[in-house]
Amino acid sequence: MTSEIIRACGLTKRYSDGKTVFSGIGLDVLPGQRVALIGSNGAGKSTLLKCLIGLLPLDGGEVTTLGENIGASASPRQLQRLRRRIGVVFQHHGLVARQSVLTNVVHGKLGLAGGWHAWHQSIARQEWRRDAQAALAQVGLDHKAEARADELSGGQAQRVAIARALVRKPQLLIADEPAASLDPASGRDVMALFSQLSRDSGITLICTTHDMDHALEYSDRIIALKSGSVFFDQPTGNVTRRHLQEVFHA
Amino acid sequence: MRDATLLPTRITRLSPVTFALLVGAGALLIVSFQQVAPSPAQLAQGGPRMAELVARMLPPNLEASFLQRVFWRMIETFQIAMVGTAIGVIVSLPVAWLSAKRISPAGLSRHVFKMMVSLFRTVPDLVWALIFVASVGLGAVAGTMTIVVDTIGFCGRFFAEAMEDADRKPQEALFAIGASRFQVLCGAVLPDAMPSLINTTLFALEKSVRSSVVLGLVGAGGIGQELKVAFDLFQYKNASTIILVIFGIVLVMEFVTDRLRTRVQ
């Protein structure tokens, strides 16, 4: 029985043209850690993140996430089991524009057992509707439950996406550049919210970012990718701005 | 180095193949005009005959018993259009999902459903009506079946396109948390495509009303049957009444669906 949330070694991923995205990457993530995955554009952060939760297949290496071995031979059932226990937030919130905020949060239950009626709040279980409303309260948007998703600002929409991830009560929260498409103030709010939720609920958080301030302020550990491999992997307290600048310069 | 004072030519030079194709198309059009377009002599002869026919159609027959018969035939026409469209739309939804690129759960078999929709669309409705009259007999049922097939051909294609065009980001977000294809369809694809689906349904209804009017000409029920009888028996005053009623109904239908479409936008 492994105590790590993620245990990965020798991870290799290539583009369809054979070019290597990253190779030989190894990392262990412990419960409750807030990990910032940093690197310049094209460094492979998002690809690595997707490989860690089985959204993209690996070309080599072994990865066990939440006890599920999701290497090249992972079965759809294993991936399904894993995805039921994680929450994912992308750079774009991915809300269904024409649906209400509450319905979008209830969607977070879709992958769960018996979740077939979670495609609209009006037919979802009462318990799940309550969970969704509570998740909205956690992100400070319970008063927007009945608003349409396309009426929200970018920052509010991203908060709803976080609520959609939280409603699953995940053990692991994955965020792929959640602040990249927001203005600086909204971006900071969203990152602070992630950080606070992770601290309060003990959820393990892995977040990609290319914002140095976000990495330094809202994480316990920083993993830097450069030229397809781990450039450094340090507790945030040991990382200086100069270290970070080296990651982003050739 | 290119001379800066040189202007590009006004007309791009055509390739020999494009030029040959244009000449060929022009020649075909001219020959077709000569063979099938009405000549001035034919127009001169046809004009008075048309005027004579219109004169025999006036005034329209407004006898109460005849109007009552037309009313009930029109109700039947509506029923054919409504029921045919309703069944057609319900069947079109799964067919469109199965044939839609990228979201179909059928894999390569989606082409089978796509071909079926193409077949339904390309065969004209009067031909379907003849087939159904031959198989289930004269009357409204054959008309309804024709409208069902016609609606699947129309909605199946446009529903599939609307589903393919639905925003991908919510779909990816739901797939990432383990939602099944059907859940993604219900949760993300259909809500996003809904305005387009409703618009297409309203167009289909409008189209069905127009189609169901003429289906009676081949014995598939509705007001068209009454129109055929009127022309066959040279009852032109009856025919003009029916034509006016059809015109009014189609106009009302277009107005109503236009208003509904505006509201959906």
Coordinates of C-alpha atoms in Angstrom, one line a residue:
Chain A
M1 CA 0.0 0.0 0.0
T2 CA 1.5 3.3 -1.0
S3 CA 1.0 6.5 1.0
E4 CA 1.9 8.8 -1.9
I5 CA -0.9 10.5 -3.9
I6 CA 1.2 10.2 -7.0
R7 CA 4.3 8.0 -7.6
A8 CA 5.9 8.4 -11.0
C9 CA 9.2 7.3 -12.5
G10 CA 10.8 7.4 -15.9
L11 CA 7.9 9.2 -17.5
T12 CA 8.4 9.8 -21.2
K13 CA 6.0 11.4 -23.7
R14 CA 6.6 12.1 -27.4
Y15 CA 4.6 14.1 -29.9
S16 CA 3.0 12.3 -32.8
D17 CA 6.0 13.4 -35.0
G18 CA 8.4 11.6 -32.6
K19 CA 9.8 14.7 -30.9
T20 CA 10.2 14.3 -27.1
V21 CA 8.0 16.4 -24.9
F22 CA 9.7 15.1 -21.7
S23 CA 11.7 12.0 -20.7
G24 CA 12.8 10.3 -17.5
I25 CA 10.7 12.3 -15.2
G26 CA 10.1 11.0 -11.7
L27 CA 8.2 12.6 -8.9
D28 CA 6.3 11.6 -5.7
V29 CA 3.5 13.8 -4.4
L30 CA 2.4 13.4 -0.8
P31 CA -1.1 13.9 0.6
G32 CA -2.0 17.5 1.3
Q33 CA 0.9 19.0 -0.7
R34 CA 0.4 22.0 -2.8
V35 CA 2.6 21.6 -5.8
A36 CA 3.3 24.2 -8.4
L37 CA 4.5 22.8 -11.7
I38 CA 6.3 25.6 -13.6
G39 CA 8.0 26.0 -16.9
S40 CA 8.0 28.2 -20.0
N41 CA 5.4 27.7 -22.8
G42 CA 5.9 24.3 -24.4
A43 CA 7.9 22.9 -21.5
G44 CA 5.4 20.1 -21.2
K45 CA 3.7 21.1 -17.9
S46 CA 0.1 20.5 -19.1
T47 CA 1.0 17.3 -20.9
L48 CA 2.7 16.0 -17.8
L49 CA -0.4 16.9 -15.7
K50 CA -2.7 15.1 -18.2
C51 CA -0.4 12.1 -18.2
L52 CA -0.5 11.9 -14.4
I53 CA -4.3 11.5 -14.4
G54 CA -4.5 9.3 -17.5
L55 CA -6.0 11.9 -19.8
L56 CA -3.1 11.4 -22.2
P57 CA -1.3 8.0 -22.7
L58 CA 2.4 7.8 -21.8
D59 CA 5.1 6.5 -24.1
G60 CA 7.2 5.2 -21.2
G61 CA 7.5 5.0 -17.5
E62 CA 5.2 4.1 -14.6
V63 CA 2.7 6.2 -12.8
T64 CA 0.5 5.3 -9.9
T65 CA -2.1 8.0 -9.0
L66 CA -4.4 7.4 -5.9
G67 CA -3.3 3.8 -5.9
E68 CA -4.3 3.2 -9.6
N69 CA -1.5 2.2 -11.9
I70 CA -2.3 4.2 -15.0
G71 CA 0.7 3.4 -17.2
A72 CA 0.4 2.4 -20.8
S73 CA -1.6 -0.7 -19.9
A74 CA -4.3 1.1 -17.8
S75 CA -7.8 -0.2 -18.4
P76 CA -10.8 2.1 -19.0
R77 CA -12.2 0.9 -15.7
Q78 CA -9.0 1.9 -13.8
L79 CA -9.1 5.3 -15.5
Q80 CA -12.8 5.7 -14.6
R81 CA -12.1 4.7 -11.0
L82 CA -9.3 7.3 -10.8
R83 CA -11.3 10.1 -12.4
R84 CA -14.1 9.6 -9.9
R85 CA -11.6 10.6 -7.2
I86 CA -10.1 13.7 -8.7
G87 CA -11.2 17.2 -9.5
V88 CA -9.9 19.0 -12.6
V89 CA -9.9 22.7 -13.4
F90 CA -8.6 23.8 -16.8
Q91 CA -7.3 27.2 -18.0
H92 CA -10.7 27.8 -19.6
H93 CA -13.4 27.2 -17.1
G94 CA -15.3 24.8 -19.5
L95 CA -18.7 25.7 -18.1
V96 CA -21.8 25.0 -20.2
A97 CA -22.8 28.6 -21.1
R98 CA -26.5 28.2 -21.4
Q99 CA -27.0 26.3 -18.2
S100 CA -27.4 27.7 -14.7
V101 CA -24.4 27.9 -12.3
L102 CA -26.0 25.3 -10.1
T103 CA -26.4 22.8 -13.0
N104 CA -22.8 23.4 -13.9
V105 CA -21.7 22.5 -10.4
V106 CA -24.0 19.5 -10.3
H107 CA -22.2 18.3 -13.4
G108 CA -19.3 17.6 -11.1
K109 CA -21.1 14.5 -10.1
L110 CA -21.4 13.1 -13.6
G111 CA -18.6 10.7 -13.5
L112 CA -19.6 9.3 -10.2
A113 CA -21.6 6.1 -9.7
G114 CA -25.3 6.7 -10.4
G115 CA -24.5 10.1 -11.8
W116 CA -26.5 9.7 -15.0
H117 CA -29.1 12.2 -13.7
A118 CA -26.6 14.8 -12.8
W119 CA -26.8 16.4 -16.2
H120 CA -29.3 19.0 -14.9
Q121 CA -29.9 20.3 -11.4
S122 CA -33.7 19.9 -11.8
I123 CA -33.5 16.1 -11.9
A124 CA -30.4 15.6 -9.7
R125 CA -30.7 14.0 -6.3
Q126 CA -31.6 16.5 -3.6
E127 CA -28.4 15.6 -1.7
W128 CA -26.3 16.4 -4.7
R129 CA -28.1 19.7 -5.2
R130 CA -27.2 20.5 -1.6
D131 CA -23.6 19.5 -2.1
A132 CA -23.5 21.8 -5.2
Q133 CA -24.9 24.7 -3.3
A134 CA -22.4 24.1 -0.4
A135 CA -19.5 24.0 -3.0
L136 CA -20.8 27.3 -4.4
A137 CA -20.8 28.8 -0.9
Q138 CA -17.2 27.6 -0.5
V139 CA -16.1 29.7 -3.5
G140 CA -18.4 32.6 -2.4
L141 CA -20.9 32.3 -5.2
D142 CA -23.9 30.7 -3.6
H143 CA -25.9 33.8 -4.5
K144 CA -25.3 33.2 -8.2
A145 CA -26.7 29.6 -8.2
E146 CA -29.6 30.5 -10.5
A147 CA -27.6 32.8 -12.9
R148 CA -26.7 31.5 -16.3
A149 CA -23.0 30.6 -16.7
D150 CA -22.5 33.1 -19.5
E151 CA -23.5 36.0 -17.3
L152 CA -20.5 35.5 -15.1
S153 CA -17.2 37.3 -15.2
G154 CA -14.0 35.3 -16.1
G155 CA -13.0 35.1 -12.4
Q156 CA -16.5 34.1 -11.3
A157 CA -16.7 31.4 -14.0
Q158 CA -13.3 30.0 -12.8
R159 CA -14.6 29.9 -9.3
V160 CA -17.7 28.0 -10.5
A161 CA -15.3 25.5 -12.2
I162 CA -13.5 25.1 -8.9
A163 CA -16.9 24.5 -7.2
R164 CA -17.6 21.8 -9.9
A165 CA -14.3 20.1 -9.0
L166 CA -15.0 20.4 -5.2
V167 CA -18.5 19.0 -5.3
R168 CA -16.8 15.6 -6.1
K169 CA -15.0 15.8 -2.7
P170 CA -11.8 15.0 -4.5
Q171 CA -8.6 13.7 -2.9
L172 CA -6.6 15.3 -5.6
L173 CA -7.2 18.6 -7.3
I174 CA -5.5 19.2 -10.7
A175 CA -5.4 22.8 -12.0
D176 CA -4.0 23.5 -15.4
E177 CA -3.0 27.2 -15.5
P178 CA -6.3 28.2 -13.8
A179 CA -5.3 31.9 -13.7
A180 CA -3.7 32.3 -17.1
S181 CA -6.8 33.7 -18.8
L182 CA -7.8 36.0 -16.0
D183 CA -6.8 39.6 -15.1
P184 CA -4.1 39.8 -12.4
A185 CA -6.5 40.6 -9.5
S186 CA -8.9 37.7 -10.4
G187 CA -5.9 35.4 -11.0
R188 CA -4.6 36.1 -7.5
D189 CA -8.1 35.5 -6.1
V190 CA -8.5 32.2 -7.8
M191 CA -5.0 31.0 -6.7
A192 CA -5.6 32.2 -3.1
L193 CA -8.9 30.2 -3.2
F194 CA -7.2 27.0 -4.4
S195 CA -4.5 27.4 -1.7
Q196 CA -7.0 28.0 1.0
L197 CA -9.2 25.1 0.0
S198 CA -6.3 22.8 -0.2
R199 CA -5.1 23.9 3.3
D200 CA -8.6 23.7 4.9
S201 CA -9.7 20.4 3.4
G202 CA -6.4 18.7 3.1
I203 CA -6.9 18.2 -0.7
T204 CA -3.6 17.6 -2.6
L205 CA -3.2 20.3 -5.2
I206 CA -1.1 20.2 -8.3
C207 CA -1.2 23.3 -10.3
T208 CA 0.6 24.4 -13.4
T209 CA 1.6 28.0 -13.8
H210 CA 4.1 30.3 -15.5
D211 CA 3.5 33.1 -13.0
M212 CA 6.4 33.2 -10.6
D213 CA 4.5 35.1 -7.9
H214 CA 1.7 32.6 -7.9
A215 CA 4.2 29.7 -7.6
L216 CA 6.1 31.4 -4.7
E217 CA 3.0 32.5 -2.8
Y218 CA 0.5 29.6 -3.1
S219 CA 2.5 26.4 -3.1
D220 CA 4.6 24.3 -0.6
R221 CA 6.7 22.8 -3.4
I222 CA 7.8 23.8 -6.8
I223 CA 8.7 21.5 -9.6
A224 CA 10.3 23.2 -12.5
L225 CA 10.4 21.7 -16.0
K226 CA 13.0 22.7 -18.6
S227 CA 14.0 21.1 -21.8
G228 CA 11.9 18.1 -21.2
S229 CA 13.2 17.2 -17.8
V230 CA 13.0 18.3 -14.1
F231 CA 15.2 21.3 -13.7
F232 CA 14.6 21.5 -10.0
D233 CA 12.2 20.1 -7.4
Q234 CA 12.3 22.0 -4.1
P235 CA 10.2 23.1 -1.2
T236 CA 9.0 26.6 -2.0
G237 CA 10.9 28.1 1.0
N238 CA 14.2 27.1 -0.7
V239 CA 13.3 28.6 -4.1
T240 CA 14.3 32.2 -4.9
R241 CA 13.1 34.5 -7.6
R242 CA 16.5 34.0 -9.3
H243 CA 16.0 30.2 -9.4
L244 CA 12.7 30.8 -11.1
Q245 CA 14.2 33.2 -13.6
E246 CA 16.7 30.6 -14.7
V247 CA 13.7 28.3 -15.5
F248 CA 12.3 30.8 -17.9
H249 CA 15.5 31.8 -19.6
A250 CA 17.4 29.8 -22.2
Chain B
M1 CA 13.9 43.3 -56.9
R2 CA 10.3 44.1 -57.8
D3 CA 9.6 47.5 -59.3
A4 CA 7.5 49.4 -56.6
T5 CA 5.6 51.3 -59.3
L6 CA 4.3 48.0 -60.9
L7 CA 0.7 47.5 -60.0
P8 CA -0.8 44.0 -59.7
T9 CA -3.0 43.0 -62.7
R10 CA -6.7 43.8 -62.2
I11 CA -7.8 40.2 -63.2
T12 CA -5.9 37.2 -62.0
R13 CA -4.9 35.0 -65.0
L14 CA -7.0 31.9 -65.3
S15 CA -5.4 28.5 -65.5
P16 CA -6.2 26.6 -68.8
V17 CA -8.2 24.0 -66.8
T18 CA -10.4 26.7 -65.1
F19 CA -10.8 28.5 -68.4
A20 CA -11.9 25.2 -70.1
L21 CA -14.4 24.5 -67.3
L22 CA -15.9 28.0 -67.5
V23 CA -16.3 27.7 -71.3
G24 CA -17.9 24.2 -70.8
A25 CA -20.3 25.4 -68.2
G26 CA -21.3 28.4 -70.3
A27 CA -21.9 26.2 -73.3
L28 CA -24.1 23.8 -71.3
L29 CA -26.2 26.7 -70.0
I30 CA -26.8 28.1 -73.5
V31 CA -27.8 24.7 -74.8
S32 CA -30.1 24.2 -71.8
F33 CA -31.8 27.5 -72.4
Q34 CA -32.5 26.5 -76.0
Q35 CA -33.9 23.2 -75.0
V36 CA -36.0 23.8 -71.9
A37 CA -36.6 27.5 -71.4
P38 CA -40.0 28.8 -72.6
S39 CA -39.8 30.6 -76.0
P40 CA -41.4 34.0 -76.5
A41 CA -44.0 32.3 -78.8
Q42 CA -44.9 29.8 -76.0
L43 CA -45.2 32.6 -73.5
A44 CA -47.4 34.6 -75.9
Q45 CA -49.7 31.5 -76.3
G46 CA -49.6 30.5 -72.7
G47 CA -50.5 33.9 -71.3
P48 CA -54.1 34.1 -72.5
R49 CA -54.7 30.5 -71.5
M50 CA -53.5 31.3 -68.0
A51 CA -55.7 34.3 -67.9
E52 CA -58.6 32.2 -69.0
L53 CA -57.9 29.6 -66.2
V54 CA -57.7 32.4 -63.6
A55 CA -61.0 33.8 -64.8
R56 CA -62.6 30.3 -64.4
M57 CA -61.2 30.1 -60.9
L58 CA -62.9 33.3 -59.8
P59 CA -64.8 33.9 -57.6
P60 CA -63.6 31.1 -55.2
N61 CA -66.2 28.7 -54.0
L62 CA -67.3 29.9 -50.5
E63 CA -70.2 27.5 -50.0
A64 CA -70.4 26.6 -46.3
S65 CA -70.5 22.9 -46.9
F66 CA -67.4 23.1 -49.1
L67 CA -65.5 25.3 -46.7
Q68 CA -66.3 22.9 -43.9
R69 CA -64.9 20.0 -46.0
V70 CA -61.7 22.1 -46.7
F71 CA -61.4 22.9 -43.0
W72 CA -61.4 19.3 -41.9
R73 CA -58.9 18.4 -44.7
M74 CA -56.7 21.2 -43.5
I75 CA -56.9 19.9 -40.0
E76 CA -55.8 16.5 -41.3
T77 CA -52.9 18.2 -43.2
F78 CA -51.8 19.8 -39.9
Q79 CA -52.1 16.5 -38.1
I80 CA -49.9 14.8 -40.7
A81 CA -47.3 17.6 -40.4
M82 CA -47.3 17.8 -36.6
V83 CA -47.2 14.1 -35.9
G84 CA -44.7 13.4 -38.7
T85 CA -42.4 16.2 -37.5
A86 CA -42.7 15.1 -33.8
I87 CA -41.8 11.5 -34.6
G88 CA -39.1 12.6 -37.1
V89 CA -37.4 14.9 -34.6
I90 CA -37.5 12.3 -31.8
V91 CA -35.8 9.7 -34.1
S92 CA -33.4 12.4 -35.5
L93 CA -31.8 13.1 -32.1
P94 CA -30.2 9.6 -31.6
V95 CA -29.5 9.3 -35.3
A96 CA -27.7 12.6 -35.4
W97 CA -25.7 11.7 -32.3
L98 CA -24.7 8.4 -33.8
S99 CA -23.7 10.0 -37.1
A100 CA -21.9 13.1 -35.6
K101 CA -18.2 13.4 -36.2
R102 CA -16.0 13.3 -33.0
I103 CA -18.9 12.7 -30.5
S104 CA -20.5 9.6 -32.0
P105 CA -20.2 6.4 -29.9
A106 CA -20.5 4.4 -33.1
G107 CA -16.9 4.8 -34.3
L108 CA -16.6 4.2 -38.0
S109 CA -20.1 2.8 -38.1
R110 CA -21.3 6.4 -37.9
H111 CA -21.0 6.5 -41.7
V112 CA -23.8 4.0 -41.9
F113 CA -26.1 6.4 -40.1
K114 CA -24.9 9.3 -42.1
M115 CA -25.6 7.5 -45.3
M116 CA -29.1 6.6 -44.1
V117 CA -29.8 10.3 -43.4
S118 CA -28.4 11.2 -46.8
L119 CA -30.7 8.6 -48.5
F120 CA -33.8 10.0 -46.6
R121 CA -32.9 13.5 -47.6
T122 CA -32.0 13.0 -51.3
V123 CA -35.1 11.0 -52.3
P124 CA -37.9 13.6 -52.9
D125 CA -40.9 13.4 -50.5
L126 CA -43.3 12.7 -53.3
V127 CA -41.3 9.5 -54.1
W128 CA -41.4 8.5 -50.4
A129 CA -45.2 9.2 -50.5
L130 CA -45.6 6.9 -53.5
I131 CA -43.6 4.2 -51.7
F132 CA -45.7 4.5 -48.5
V133 CA -49.0 4.7 -50.4
A134 CA -48.0 1.4 -52.1
S135 CA -47.1 -0.2 -48.8
V136 CA -49.7 1.0 -46.3
G137 CA -52.4 2.2 -48.7
L138 CA -54.0 5.5 -49.5
G139 CA -54.6 8.1 -46.7
A140 CA -53.0 10.1 -43.9
V141 CA -50.9 7.3 -42.5
A142 CA -48.8 7.2 -45.7
G143 CA -48.5 11.0 -45.5
T144 CA -47.3 10.9 -41.9
M145 CA -44.7 8.2 -42.7
T146 CA -43.5 10.4 -45.5
I147 CA -43.1 13.4 -43.3
V148 CA -41.3 11.3 -40.7
V149 CA -38.7 10.1 -43.3
D150 CA -38.4 13.6 -44.7
T151 CA -37.9 15.1 -41.2
I152 CA -35.2 12.6 -40.3
G153 CA -33.4 13.4 -43.6
F154 CA -33.5 17.2 -42.8
C155 CA -33.1 17.2 -39.0
G156 CA -30.7 14.3 -38.9
R157 CA -28.2 16.3 -40.9
F158 CA -28.6 19.7 -39.2
F159 CA -28.8 18.2 -35.7
A160 CA -25.5 16.4 -36.3
E161 CA -23.9 19.6 -37.5
A162 CA -25.2 21.5 -34.5
M163 CA -23.8 18.7 -32.2
E164 CA -20.4 18.8 -34.0
D165 CA -20.2 22.6 -33.6
A166 CA -21.0 22.6 -29.8
D167 CA -18.4 24.1 -27.6
R168 CA -15.7 21.5 -27.0
K169 CA -14.3 22.9 -23.7
P170 CA -17.2 21.9 -21.5
Q171 CA -17.1 18.5 -23.2
E172 CA -13.4 18.1 -22.4
A173 CA -14.0 19.2 -18.8
L174 CA -16.7 16.6 -18.3
F175 CA -14.7 13.8 -20.0
A176 CA -11.8 14.6 -17.7
I177 CA -13.9 13.8 -14.6
G178 CA -15.0 10.5 -16.0
A179 CA -18.4 11.4 -17.6
S180 CA -19.6 8.9 -20.2
R181 CA -20.3 9.9 -23.9
F182 CA -24.0 9.9 -23.2
Q183 CA -23.6 12.1 -20.1
V184 CA -21.5 14.5 -22.1
L185 CA -24.2 14.6 -24.7
C186 CA -26.9 15.4 -22.2
G187 CA -24.8 17.7 -20.0
A188 CA -22.8 19.7 -22.5
V189 CA -23.6 19.0 -26.1
L190 CA -27.4 19.3 -26.2
P191 CA -27.7 22.5 -24.0
D192 CA -25.1 24.2 -26.2
A193 CA -26.7 23.1 -29.4
M194 CA -30.3 23.7 -28.2
P195 CA -31.0 27.0 -30.0
S196 CA -29.9 25.5 -33.3
L197 CA -31.9 22.3 -32.6
I198 CA -35.0 24.3 -31.9
N199 CA -34.5 26.5 -35.0
T200 CA -34.1 23.4 -37.2
T201 CA -37.2 21.8 -35.6
L202 CA -39.2 24.9 -36.5
F203 CA -37.9 24.9 -40.1
A204 CA -38.8 21.2 -40.3
L205 CA -42.3 22.0 -39.1
E206 CA -42.7 24.7 -41.6
K207 CA -41.3 22.4 -44.3
S208 CA -43.6 19.6 -43.2
V209 CA -46.7 21.8 -43.5
R210 CA -45.7 22.7 -47.1
S211 CA -44.9 19.1 -47.9
S212 CA -48.1 17.7 -46.4
V213 CA -50.1 20.0 -48.6
V214 CA -48.9 18.4 -51.8
L215 CA -48.7 14.8 -50.5
G216 CA -52.4 14.4 -51.2
L217 CA -51.6 14.7 -55.0
V218 CA -50.3 11.1 -54.8
G219 CA -53.0 9.9 -52.4
A220 CA -51.2 10.4 -49.1
G221 CA -54.0 12.3 -47.4
G222 CA -54.5 15.9 -46.5
I223 CA -55.7 19.0 -48.4
G224 CA -53.7 18.0 -51.5
Q225 CA -56.1 15.2 -52.2
E226 CA -59.0 17.7 -52.3
L227 CA -57.0 19.9 -54.7
K228 CA -56.3 17.0 -57.0
V229 CA -60.0 16.1 -57.2
A230 CA -60.9 19.8 -57.9
F231 CA -58.5 19.9 -60.9
D232 CA -59.4 16.4 -62.1
L233 CA -63.1 17.4 -62.2
F234 CA -62.4 20.9 -63.6
Q235 CA -63.9 22.5 -60.4
Y236 CA -61.6 25.5 -60.7
K237 CA -63.6 27.6 -58.2
N238 CA -63.0 24.9 -55.6
A239 CA -59.4 24.7 -56.5
S240 CA -58.9 28.5 -56.1
T241 CA -60.5 28.3 -52.6
I242 CA -58.1 25.5 -51.6
I243 CA -55.1 27.4 -53.0
L244 CA -56.1 30.5 -51.1
V245 CA -56.5 28.5 -47.9
I246 CA -53.1 26.8 -48.4
F247 CA -51.5 30.2 -49.0
G248 CA -53.0 31.6 -45.8
I249 CA -52.0 28.6 -43.7
V250 CA -48.4 28.5 -45.0
L251 CA -48.2 32.3 -44.4
V252 CA -49.5 32.0 -40.8
M253 CA -47.1 29.1 -40.2
E254 CA -44.1 31.1 -41.5
F255 CA -45.1 34.0 -39.3
V256 CA -45.5 31.9 -36.2
T257 CA -42.2 30.0 -36.7
D258 CA -40.4 33.2 -37.4
R259 CA -41.6 34.7 -34.2
L260 CA -40.6 31.6 -32.3
R261 CA -37.2 31.6 -33.9
T262 CA -36.7 35.2 -32.9
R263 CA -37.5 34.3 -29.3
V264 CA -35.1 31.4 -29.2
Q265 CA -32.3 33.6 -30.4

